[in-house]
């Protein structure tokens, strides 16, 4: 039997890289709307970004030259179904056909996400993820994609990062609709999982040989101490950051303890319907996409109202220790701080072992489910030389240390099948704009042609892939 090839690649998302926000029949999405509104205090948009829409051939060639054999990207829902009338935009399908043609030319495996934060505006106007009819709209859009692309896409993803998306929408309020509303957060979270299940149901009808999964943002909740109180905080941290996605997606149901904890927190759960739960039970994922950035470090809840901190501004130049991002969930847990663990300029722990602990936990709890590390990367204030070259040793160290733990988990029996650096090239980093860079390839935003310059990490990653092609 031939050994299955491990997938080594990188990742982007439609709104963050495509540009071409209002041409060739594309509809408006909630990020177009937000970025052009007075809610966007920075005035920075993804209207052009790195203009992947016009540069995709160059970018895909660069991936291939860097030894990458897979590419994770997302489809813009509003490019395919621009309006509420459900009329399909053939030009949108054509664009992604051309992207797939180019990937096939270089034998690069596509891993494609149906929605990566950028809901169409007509969904947003009805309540976005809280709109009761969103699951049927999403199922329709998903069916269009499945029927058109079929097995050209071997790996489909329904939704990117339900937890982070929901938290930013309704707990931090930094992503549209920019609310703090825990009732809406729970409705959003539930509807996401109904959307996931109904999309999978449409996928199964097509009898494809491809596989379908979901991409999850959160690593394992951990604590500094092993007391009963801290163990309970870890339990509630995992309920809040992991279980409401992974249990229904993989097992097909929510655990009763989670439902009761949410209900006792004052959430009205009348939006849950038996017919939705039945669809979840029958339509679970084939694989898990696990993103890997940091852990949730928790301690027992003591006081304070529910809140979350995301340091979108960074510390301006990366020279100071940023305020640590974190959460307080009233009656559940509080975020903790370990002074011995370094933070990146945006206040996020740099703790590579979190992915090893997470992967072992996933295997223990969910068995041998295939797992792809669908995002792992280091945001930084990159400094380029006169030729535009970046010596990003901090990024190399970050990725290398995470990869050591990922491969260790694989050696110990976790079914890890692929790895994607975030991101392929520099792109729009949501409301962080363009100063926060993740790319293996630098984009010169001052250059009229948005010149691409591979960073030191690009060449390092190419060598790493060559040395580990047989893992």
Short mmCIF file of C-alpha atoms in Angstrom, two decimals:
data_model
loop_
_atom_site.label_atom_id
_atom_site.label_comp_id
_atom_site.label_asym_id
_atom_site.label_seq_id
_atom_site.Cartn_x
_atom_site.Cartn_y
_atom_site.Cartn_z
CA UNK A 1 0.00 0.00 0.00
CA UNK A 2 1.34 3.43 -0.99
CA UNK A 3 1.83 5.75 1.94
CA UNK A 4 -0.54 8.71 1.85
CA UNK A 5 1.26 11.96 1.11
CA UNK A 6 1.35 14.47 3.96
CA UNK A 7 0.01 17.87 2.94
CA UNK A 8 2.31 20.85 3.42
CA UNK A 9 0.87 24.23 2.52
CA UNK A 10 -0.34 27.67 3.49
CA UNK A 11 -3.65 29.47 3.80
CA UNK A 12 -5.59 32.65 3.01
CA UNK A 13 -9.23 33.81 3.12
CA UNK A 14 -11.35 35.51 0.47
CA UNK A 15 -12.02 38.92 2.00
CA UNK A 16 -8.49 39.17 3.33
CA UNK A 17 -6.72 38.65 0.01
CA UNK A 18 -8.95 38.75 -3.06
CA UNK A 19 -9.71 42.44 -3.54
CA UNK A 20 -12.07 42.95 -6.53
CA UNK A 21 -14.77 43.66 -3.97
CA UNK A 22 -17.40 45.04 -6.35
CA UNK A 23 -16.68 43.70 -9.84
CA UNK A 24 -17.81 40.82 -12.06
CA UNK A 25 -21.15 40.39 -10.35
CA UNK A 26 -19.92 40.06 -6.78
CA UNK A 27 -22.43 41.13 -4.14
CA UNK A 28 -21.68 43.15 -1.03
CA UNK A 29 -20.74 41.27 2.14
CA UNK A 30 -20.83 42.38 5.76
CA UNK A 31 -17.12 43.23 5.73
CA UNK A 32 -17.49 45.43 2.65
CA UNK A 33 -20.33 47.17 4.43
CA UNK A 34 -18.51 47.48 7.77
CA UNK A 35 -15.27 48.74 6.24
CA UNK A 36 -17.10 51.46 4.33
CA UNK A 37 -19.07 52.59 7.39
CA UNK A 38 -18.25 54.97 10.23
CA UNK A 39 -17.98 51.92 12.52
CA UNK A 40 -14.59 51.29 10.91
CA UNK A 41 -12.49 53.74 12.92
CA UNK A 42 -9.30 52.99 10.97
CA UNK A 43 -10.64 53.69 7.48
CA UNK A 44 -8.63 50.68 6.28
CA UNK A 45 -10.44 48.20 4.04
CA UNK A 46 -9.88 44.96 2.14
CA UNK A 47 -11.08 46.52 -1.13
CA UNK A 48 -7.77 45.70 -2.84
CA UNK A 49 -5.55 44.04 -0.23
CA UNK A 50 -2.96 41.97 -2.11
CA UNK A 51 -5.35 41.62 -5.07
CA UNK A 52 -5.25 37.83 -5.30
CA UNK A 53 -8.11 38.14 -7.80
CA UNK A 54 -5.59 39.38 -10.37
CA UNK A 55 -2.40 37.86 -8.95
CA UNK A 56 -3.51 34.28 -8.22
CA UNK A 57 -1.36 32.73 -10.96
CA UNK A 58 1.75 34.41 -9.58
CA UNK A 59 0.86 33.46 -6.01
CA UNK A 60 0.14 29.82 -6.81
CA UNK A 61 3.36 29.50 -8.81
CA UNK A 62 5.22 30.87 -5.79
CA UNK A 63 3.57 28.25 -3.56
CA UNK A 64 4.68 25.50 -5.93
CA UNK A 65 8.22 26.87 -6.10
CA UNK A 66 8.23 26.84 -2.31
CA UNK A 67 7.53 23.10 -2.25
CA UNK A 68 3.92 23.45 -1.05
CA UNK A 69 1.54 20.72 -2.22
CA UNK A 70 -1.72 22.11 -0.81
CA UNK A 71 -3.46 25.47 -0.52
CA UNK A 72 -6.26 26.41 1.84
CA UNK A 73 -8.48 29.26 0.68
CA UNK A 74 -12.08 30.34 1.03
CA UNK A 75 -14.83 31.08 -1.44
CA UNK A 76 -16.66 34.38 -1.15
CA UNK A 77 -20.35 33.52 -0.64
CA UNK A 78 -21.37 36.90 -2.06
CA UNK A 79 -19.31 36.24 -5.20
CA UNK A 80 -21.37 33.08 -5.86
CA UNK A 81 -24.86 34.05 -4.62
CA UNK A 82 -24.73 37.87 -4.66
CA UNK A 83 -28.35 38.62 -3.80
CA UNK A 84 -31.31 37.28 -1.89
CA UNK A 85 -32.91 36.10 -5.15
CA UNK A 86 -30.51 33.12 -5.12
CA UNK A 87 -29.46 33.70 -8.72
CA UNK A 88 -25.97 32.25 -9.14
CA UNK A 89 -23.21 34.50 -10.43
CA UNK A 90 -21.48 32.46 -13.14
CA UNK A 91 -18.52 34.87 -13.19
CA UNK A 92 -17.88 34.02 -9.56
CA UNK A 93 -17.80 30.29 -10.28
CA UNK A 94 -15.53 30.96 -13.25
CA UNK A 95 -12.98 32.76 -11.08
CA UNK A 96 -12.66 29.82 -8.69
CA UNK A 97 -12.55 27.41 -11.64
CA UNK A 98 -9.53 29.34 -12.87
CA UNK A 99 -7.91 29.16 -9.43
CA UNK A 100 -8.48 25.39 -9.38
CA UNK A 101 -7.05 25.08 -12.91
CA UNK A 102 -3.87 26.74 -11.72
CA UNK A 103 -3.64 24.54 -8.63
CA UNK A 104 -4.10 21.42 -10.76
CA UNK A 105 -1.33 22.63 -13.06
CA UNK A 106 1.10 22.41 -10.13
CA UNK A 107 -0.47 19.36 -8.41
CA UNK A 108 -1.47 21.48 -5.41
CA UNK A 109 -4.37 20.05 -3.38
CA UNK A 110 -7.17 22.59 -2.72
CA UNK A 111 -8.69 22.77 0.77
CA UNK A 112 -11.67 25.10 0.43
CA UNK A 113 -13.76 26.87 3.07
CA UNK A 114 -17.33 27.95 2.30
CA UNK A 115 -17.46 30.93 4.65
CA UNK A 116 -14.60 32.69 6.42
CA UNK A 117 -16.38 35.50 8.33
CA UNK A 118 -17.71 37.26 5.19
CA UNK A 119 -21.49 36.73 5.18
CA UNK A 120 -23.46 38.38 2.34
CA UNK A 121 -25.05 41.71 3.25
CA UNK A 122 -28.58 40.37 2.71
CA UNK A 123 -27.90 37.82 5.45
CA UNK A 124 -26.34 40.48 7.67
CA UNK A 125 -29.38 42.74 7.30
CA UNK A 126 -31.63 39.97 8.63
CA UNK A 127 -29.49 39.32 11.69
CA UNK A 128 -26.40 37.57 10.31
CA UNK A 129 -25.62 34.39 12.22
CA UNK A 130 -28.63 35.11 14.44
CA UNK A 131 -31.03 35.05 11.47
CA UNK A 132 -33.29 32.04 11.89
CA UNK A 133 -33.24 31.31 8.15
CA UNK A 134 -29.47 31.39 7.73
CA UNK A 135 -29.05 27.61 7.78
CA UNK A 136 -31.31 27.17 4.75
CA UNK A 137 -29.58 30.01 2.90
CA UNK A 138 -26.19 28.50 3.71
CA UNK A 139 -27.34 25.03 2.63
CA UNK A 140 -28.46 26.46 -0.73
CA UNK A 141 -25.15 28.23 -1.30
CA UNK A 142 -23.22 25.10 -0.23
CA UNK A 143 -25.21 22.93 -2.65
CA UNK A 144 -24.33 25.29 -5.52
CA UNK A 145 -20.64 24.94 -4.69
CA UNK A 146 -20.76 21.14 -4.27
CA UNK A 147 -22.70 20.57 -7.50
CA UNK A 148 -20.41 22.82 -9.52
CA UNK A 149 -16.94 21.90 -8.24
CA UNK A 150 -17.68 18.31 -7.20
CA UNK A 151 -14.52 16.27 -6.64
CA UNK A 152 -12.22 18.97 -8.03
CA UNK A 153 -12.12 20.03 -4.39
CA UNK A 154 -11.10 17.00 -2.30
CA UNK A 155 -11.34 18.82 1.04
CA UNK A 156 -14.32 21.06 1.79
CA UNK A 157 -14.72 23.10 5.00
CA UNK A 158 -18.12 24.42 6.04
CA UNK A 159 -17.28 27.28 8.44
CA UNK A 160 -14.03 28.86 9.57
CA UNK A 161 -13.56 29.32 13.31
CA UNK A 162 -17.08 29.38 14.75
CA UNK A 163 -15.76 30.23 18.22
CA UNK A 164 -13.56 33.17 17.28
CA UNK A 165 -16.17 34.45 14.83
CA UNK A 166 -18.94 34.35 17.44
CA UNK A 167 -16.78 35.87 20.18
CA UNK A 168 -15.64 38.78 17.99
CA UNK A 169 -19.17 39.41 16.73
CA UNK A 170 -21.02 39.32 20.04
CA UNK A 171 -18.57 39.27 22.96
CA UNK A 172 -15.75 41.61 21.94
CA UNK A 173 -17.81 43.53 19.40
CA UNK A 174 -14.87 44.23 17.11
CA UNK A 175 -16.31 42.35 14.11
CA UNK A 176 -19.68 43.14 12.50
CA UNK A 177 -22.35 43.43 13.82
CA UNK A 178 -20.14 44.86 16.63
CA UNK A 179 -22.34 43.91 19.57
CA UNK A 180 -21.93 42.75 23.14
CA UNK A 181 -24.87 40.40 23.58
CA UNK A 182 -24.43 36.96 25.14
CA UNK A 183 -27.94 35.89 24.13
CA UNK A 184 -27.03 36.64 20.53
CA UNK A 185 -23.68 34.91 20.94
CA UNK A 186 -25.47 31.70 21.91
CA UNK A 187 -27.99 32.00 19.07
CA UNK A 188 -25.11 32.62 16.66
CA UNK A 189 -23.18 29.62 18.02
CA UNK A 190 -26.19 27.33 17.66
CA UNK A 191 -27.04 28.52 14.15
CA UNK A 192 -23.46 27.96 13.04
CA UNK A 193 -23.70 24.32 13.99
CA UNK A 194 -27.07 23.96 12.28
CA UNK A 195 -25.49 25.53 9.18
CA UNK A 196 -22.61 23.07 9.40
CA UNK A 197 -24.97 20.09 9.61
CA UNK A 198 -27.30 21.22 6.82
CA UNK A 199 -24.35 21.90 4.51
CA UNK A 200 -23.03 18.40 5.23
CA UNK A 201 -26.48 17.00 4.43
CA UNK A 202 -26.30 18.69 1.01
CA UNK A 203 -22.77 17.37 0.55
CA UNK A 204 -23.87 13.78 1.25
CA UNK A 205 -26.62 14.05 -1.38
CA UNK A 206 -23.95 14.64 -4.03
CA UNK A 207 -22.24 11.28 -3.40
CA UNK A 208 -18.78 12.77 -3.80
CA UNK A 209 -15.48 11.07 -3.01
CA UNK A 210 -14.32 14.32 -1.39
CA UNK A 211 -14.42 14.88 2.36
CA UNK A 212 -15.99 17.63 4.42
CA UNK A 213 -14.97 19.14 7.75
CA UNK A 214 -15.02 22.25 9.89
CA UNK A 215 -12.16 24.52 10.99
CA UNK A 216 -11.96 25.14 14.71
CA UNK A 217 -10.07 28.07 16.24
CA UNK A 218 -9.54 27.14 19.85
CA UNK A 219 -6.84 25.04 21.43
CA UNK A 220 -7.25 23.28 24.75
CA UNK A 221 -8.06 25.18 27.94
CA UNK A 222 -5.27 24.76 30.47
CA UNK A 223 -4.45 25.89 34.03
CA UNK A 224 -1.31 26.57 35.98
CA UNK A 225 -2.40 24.50 38.99
CA UNK A 226 -3.91 21.04 39.39
CA UNK A 227 -6.45 21.71 42.16
CA UNK A 228 -10.15 20.78 41.97
CA UNK A 229 -11.06 24.45 41.52
CA UNK A 230 -8.65 24.89 38.62
CA UNK A 231 -9.78 21.61 37.05
CA UNK A 232 -13.34 22.89 37.13
CA UNK A 233 -12.22 26.14 35.47
CA UNK A 234 -10.56 24.07 32.73
CA UNK A 235 -13.77 22.09 32.25
CA UNK A 236 -15.80 25.26 31.84
CA UNK A 237 -13.11 26.82 29.65
CA UNK A 238 -13.33 23.86 27.28
CA UNK A 239 -17.12 23.98 27.31
CA UNK A 240 -16.98 27.63 26.30
CA UNK A 241 -14.10 27.47 23.80
CA UNK A 242 -14.30 23.95 22.38
CA UNK A 243 -17.22 21.70 23.21
CA UNK A 244 -20.07 23.62 21.57
CA UNK A 245 -18.31 23.21 18.22
CA UNK A 246 -16.52 19.88 18.47
CA UNK A 247 -19.23 17.79 20.15
CA UNK A 248 -22.01 18.44 17.61
CA UNK A 249 -19.58 18.50 14.67
CA UNK A 250 -17.88 15.19 15.53
CA UNK A 251 -20.31 13.33 17.81
CA UNK A 252 -23.56 14.83 16.53
CA UNK A 253 -24.88 16.20 19.82
CA UNK A 254 -24.33 18.63 22.69
CA UNK A 255 -23.57 17.21 26.11
CA UNK A 256 -26.39 17.84 28.61
CA UNK A 257 -24.01 19.46 31.11
CA UNK A 258 -23.13 22.18 28.60
CA UNK A 259 -26.78 22.91 27.83
CA UNK A 260 -27.65 23.11 31.53
CA UNK A 261 -24.69 25.39 32.27
CA UNK A 262 -25.76 27.77 29.50
CA UNK A 263 -29.38 27.72 30.67
CA UNK A 264 -28.36 28.45 34.28
CA UNK A 265 -26.35 31.41 33.00
CA UNK A 266 -29.62 33.06 32.01
CA UNK A 267 -29.68 32.27 28.30
CA UNK A 268 -33.08 31.64 26.72
CA UNK A 269 -32.62 28.41 24.72
CA UNK A 270 -36.02 28.41 23.06
CA UNK A 271 -34.24 28.83 19.71
CA UNK A 272 -33.07 25.17 19.91
CA UNK A 273 -35.32 22.89 17.86
CA UNK A 274 -35.55 19.13 17.81
CA UNK A 275 -35.54 19.02 14.01
CA UNK A 276 -32.20 20.88 13.97
CA UNK A 277 -30.71 18.53 16.55
CA UNK A 278 -31.84 15.57 14.42
CA UNK A 279 -29.97 17.01 11.40
CA UNK A 280 -26.86 17.49 13.54
CA UNK A 281 -27.02 13.90 14.73
CA UNK A 282 -27.09 12.52 11.20
CA UNK A 283 -24.55 14.86 9.58
CA UNK A 284 -21.11 14.90 11.20
CA UNK A 285 -17.72 15.85 9.78
CA UNK A 286 -15.15 13.64 8.04
CA UNK A 287 -12.15 15.59 9.33
CA UNK A 288 -11.25 18.38 11.72
CA UNK A 289 -9.33 21.49 10.78
CA UNK A 290 -7.55 22.65 13.92
CA UNK A 291 -6.08 26.15 13.97
CA UNK A 292 -3.14 26.66 16.31
CA UNK A 293 -2.18 30.01 17.75
CA UNK A 294 -2.43 29.88 21.55
CA UNK A 295 -4.10 28.16 24.49
CA UNK A 296 -6.83 29.44 26.80
CA UNK A 297 -5.13 29.73 30.20
CA UNK A 298 -7.81 29.80 32.92
CA UNK A 299 -8.33 30.16 36.64
CA UNK A 300 -11.46 29.82 38.81
CA UNK A 301 -14.06 32.57 38.40
CA UNK A 302 -14.02 35.04 41.29
CA UNK A 303 -15.69 38.27 40.25
CA UNK A 304 -16.55 40.58 37.40
CA UNK A 305 -18.91 40.68 34.47
CA UNK A 306 -18.50 38.67 31.30
CA UNK A 307 -16.05 40.33 28.92
CA UNK A 308 -13.28 39.61 26.45
CA UNK A 309 -10.15 41.49 25.44
CA UNK A 310 -8.58 41.34 22.01
CA UNK A 311 -5.68 43.72 21.53
CA UNK A 312 -6.29 44.71 17.91
CA UNK A 313 -4.05 47.77 18.06
CA UNK A 314 -0.99 45.83 19.13
CA UNK A 315 1.64 47.89 20.92
CA UNK A 316 2.44 49.95 17.81
CA UNK A 317 5.96 48.75 17.18
CA UNK A 318 6.36 45.44 18.98
CA UNK A 319 8.93 46.73 21.47
CA UNK A 320 6.80 46.47 24.60
CA UNK A 321 4.91 43.67 26.33
CA UNK A 322 1.29 44.05 25.18
CA UNK A 323 -1.73 43.65 27.42
CA UNK A 324 -2.65 39.95 27.44
CA UNK A 325 -5.80 38.99 25.59
CA UNK A 326 -8.29 37.01 27.63
CA UNK A 327 -11.85 36.34 28.77
CA UNK A 328 -14.01 36.44 31.85
CA UNK A 329 -17.22 34.41 31.69
CA UNK A 330 -19.33 35.08 34.75
CA UNK A 331 -19.80 31.96 36.83
CA UNK A 332 -17.58 29.90 34.50
CA UNK A 333 -13.89 30.95 34.52
CA UNK A 334 -11.43 33.82 34.17
CA UNK A 335 -8.33 34.03 32.01
CA UNK A 336 -5.05 33.64 33.86
CA UNK A 337 -1.55 34.95 33.14
CA UNK A 338 1.74 33.09 33.33
CA UNK A 339 4.52 35.70 33.64
CA UNK A 340 7.05 33.15 32.37
CA UNK A 341 5.40 32.80 28.96
CA UNK A 342 6.25 35.44 26.32
CA UNK A 343 3.53 37.35 24.48
CA UNK A 344 3.50 38.52 20.89
CA UNK A 345 2.99 42.26 20.21
CA UNK A 346 -0.78 41.72 20.30
CA UNK A 347 -0.86 40.15 23.73
CA UNK A 348 -1.16 36.52 22.67
CA UNK A 349 0.88 33.83 24.43
CA UNK A 350 3.67 32.17 22.47
CA UNK A 351 3.30 28.67 23.89
CA UNK A 352 3.98 26.02 21.22
CA UNK A 353 3.24 23.05 23.50
CA UNK A 354 -0.45 24.04 23.41
CA UNK A 355 -0.87 22.29 20.05
CA UNK A 356 0.67 19.04 21.35
CA UNK A 357 -1.65 19.06 24.37
CA UNK A 358 -4.60 19.88 22.13
CA UNK A 359 -3.90 17.13 19.62
CA UNK A 360 -3.50 14.47 22.32
CA UNK A 361 -6.79 15.65 23.86
CA UNK A 362 -8.59 15.49 20.50
CA UNK A 363 -7.47 11.88 20.03
CA UNK A 364 -8.42 10.94 23.59
CA UNK A 365 -11.88 12.50 23.31
CA UNK A 366 -12.76 11.95 19.66
CA UNK A 367 -10.70 8.95 18.56
CA UNK A 368 -8.87 8.66 15.27
CA UNK A 369 -10.53 11.53 13.41
CA UNK A 370 -8.24 12.94 10.69
CA UNK A 371 -6.86 16.35 11.68
CA UNK A 372 -5.33 19.06 9.53
CA UNK A 373 -3.55 21.97 11.18
CA UNK A 374 -5.36 24.51 9.02
CA UNK A 375 -3.72 27.65 10.40
CA UNK A 376 -0.56 28.30 12.37
CA UNK A 377 1.40 31.50 12.10
CA UNK A 378 3.02 34.49 13.71
CA UNK A 379 1.80 38.07 13.31
CA UNK A 380 4.61 40.62 13.42
CA UNK A 381 5.68 44.13 12.49
CA UNK A 382 7.95 42.94 9.71
CA UNK A 383 10.86 45.22 8.84
CA UNK A 384 12.06 45.03 5.24
CA UNK A 385 15.45 46.03 3.90
CA UNK A 386 15.96 48.30 0.88
CA UNK A 387 15.13 45.45 -1.48
CA UNK A 388 11.95 44.55 0.41
CA UNK A 389 13.44 41.40 1.94
CA UNK A 390 12.38 40.43 5.47
CA UNK A 391 14.55 38.37 7.83
CA UNK A 392 11.69 37.09 9.97
CA UNK A 393 13.56 34.82 12.37
CA UNK A 394 10.84 35.29 14.99
CA UNK A 395 8.30 33.77 12.59
CA UNK A 396 10.64 30.90 11.74
CA UNK A 397 11.19 30.12 15.41
CA UNK A 398 7.46 30.26 16.12
CA UNK A 399 6.53 27.90 13.28
CA UNK A 400 9.46 25.55 13.88
CA UNK A 401 8.61 25.16 17.56
CA UNK A 402 4.94 24.46 16.83
CA UNK A 403 5.87 21.98 14.11
CA UNK A 404 8.11 20.06 16.50
CA UNK A 405 5.12 19.48 18.79
CA UNK A 406 2.77 18.70 15.89
CA UNK A 407 5.11 16.04 14.51
CA UNK A 408 5.64 14.66 18.01
CA UNK A 409 1.87 14.23 18.38
CA UNK A 410 1.73 12.56 14.97
CA UNK A 411 4.50 10.16 15.96
CA UNK A 412 2.50 9.32 19.09
CA UNK A 413 -0.51 8.27 17.08
CA UNK A 414 -2.60 11.38 16.44
CA UNK A 415 -3.99 11.22 12.89
CA UNK A 416 -2.45 14.48 11.64
CA UNK A 417 -2.64 14.63 7.85
CA UNK A 418 -1.56 18.13 6.89
CA UNK A 419 -0.27 21.52 7.96
CA UNK A 420 -0.91 25.06 6.70
CA UNK A 421 1.05 28.20 7.58
CA UNK A 422 -1.05 31.30 8.04
CA UNK A 423 -0.55 32.99 5.68
CA UNK A 424 0.56 32.43 2.10
CA UNK A 425 1.35 36.11 1.63
CA UNK A 426 0.74 39.28 3.62
CA UNK A 427 -2.92 40.26 3.57
CA UNK A 428 -5.63 42.29 5.28
CA UNK A 429 -5.62 41.18 8.91
CA UNK A 430 -9.19 42.21 9.66
CA UNK A 431 -9.32 45.34 11.82
CA UNK A 432 -5.59 45.04 12.46
CA UNK A 433 -5.21 46.31 8.91
CA UNK A 434 -1.88 45.82 7.12
CA UNK A 435 0.76 46.47 9.78
CA UNK A 436 0.16 43.06 11.33
CA UNK A 437 1.80 40.73 8.84
CA UNK A 438 1.65 36.95 8.76
CA UNK A 439 2.83 36.08 5.26
CA UNK A 440 5.63 33.83 4.09
CA UNK A 441 5.77 36.31 1.22
CA UNK A 442 5.91 40.08 1.70
CA UNK A 443 3.50 42.25 -0.26
CA UNK A 444 4.76 45.75 -1.00
CA UNK A 445 1.56 47.76 -0.63
CA UNK A 446 3.38 50.90 -1.78
CA UNK A 447 4.24 49.30 -5.12
CA UNK A 448 1.72 49.87 -7.90
CA UNK A 449 1.84 46.21 -8.87
CA UNK A 450 1.78 44.95 -5.25
CA UNK A 451 5.17 43.30 -5.68
CA UNK A 452 5.68 39.96 -3.94
CA UNK A 453 9.01 39.34 -2.15
CA UNK A 454 9.58 35.96 -0.46
CA UNK A 455 10.72 36.32 3.15
CA UNK A 456 13.39 34.31 4.89
CA UNK A 457 10.58 32.15 6.32
CA UNK A 458 9.45 31.21 2.79
CA UNK A 459 12.85 29.71 2.01
CA UNK A 460 13.08 28.13 5.46
CA UNK A 461 9.66 26.50 5.02
CA UNK A 462 10.63 25.19 1.57
CA UNK A 463 13.69 23.49 3.10
CA UNK A 464 11.64 22.15 6.03
CA UNK A 465 9.11 20.60 3.64
CA UNK A 466 11.88 18.96 1.62
CA UNK A 467 13.38 17.50 4.80
CA UNK A 468 10.01 16.22 6.05
CA UNK A 469 8.27 15.14 2.85
CA UNK A 470 8.09 11.54 4.09
CA UNK A 471 6.59 12.12 7.55
#
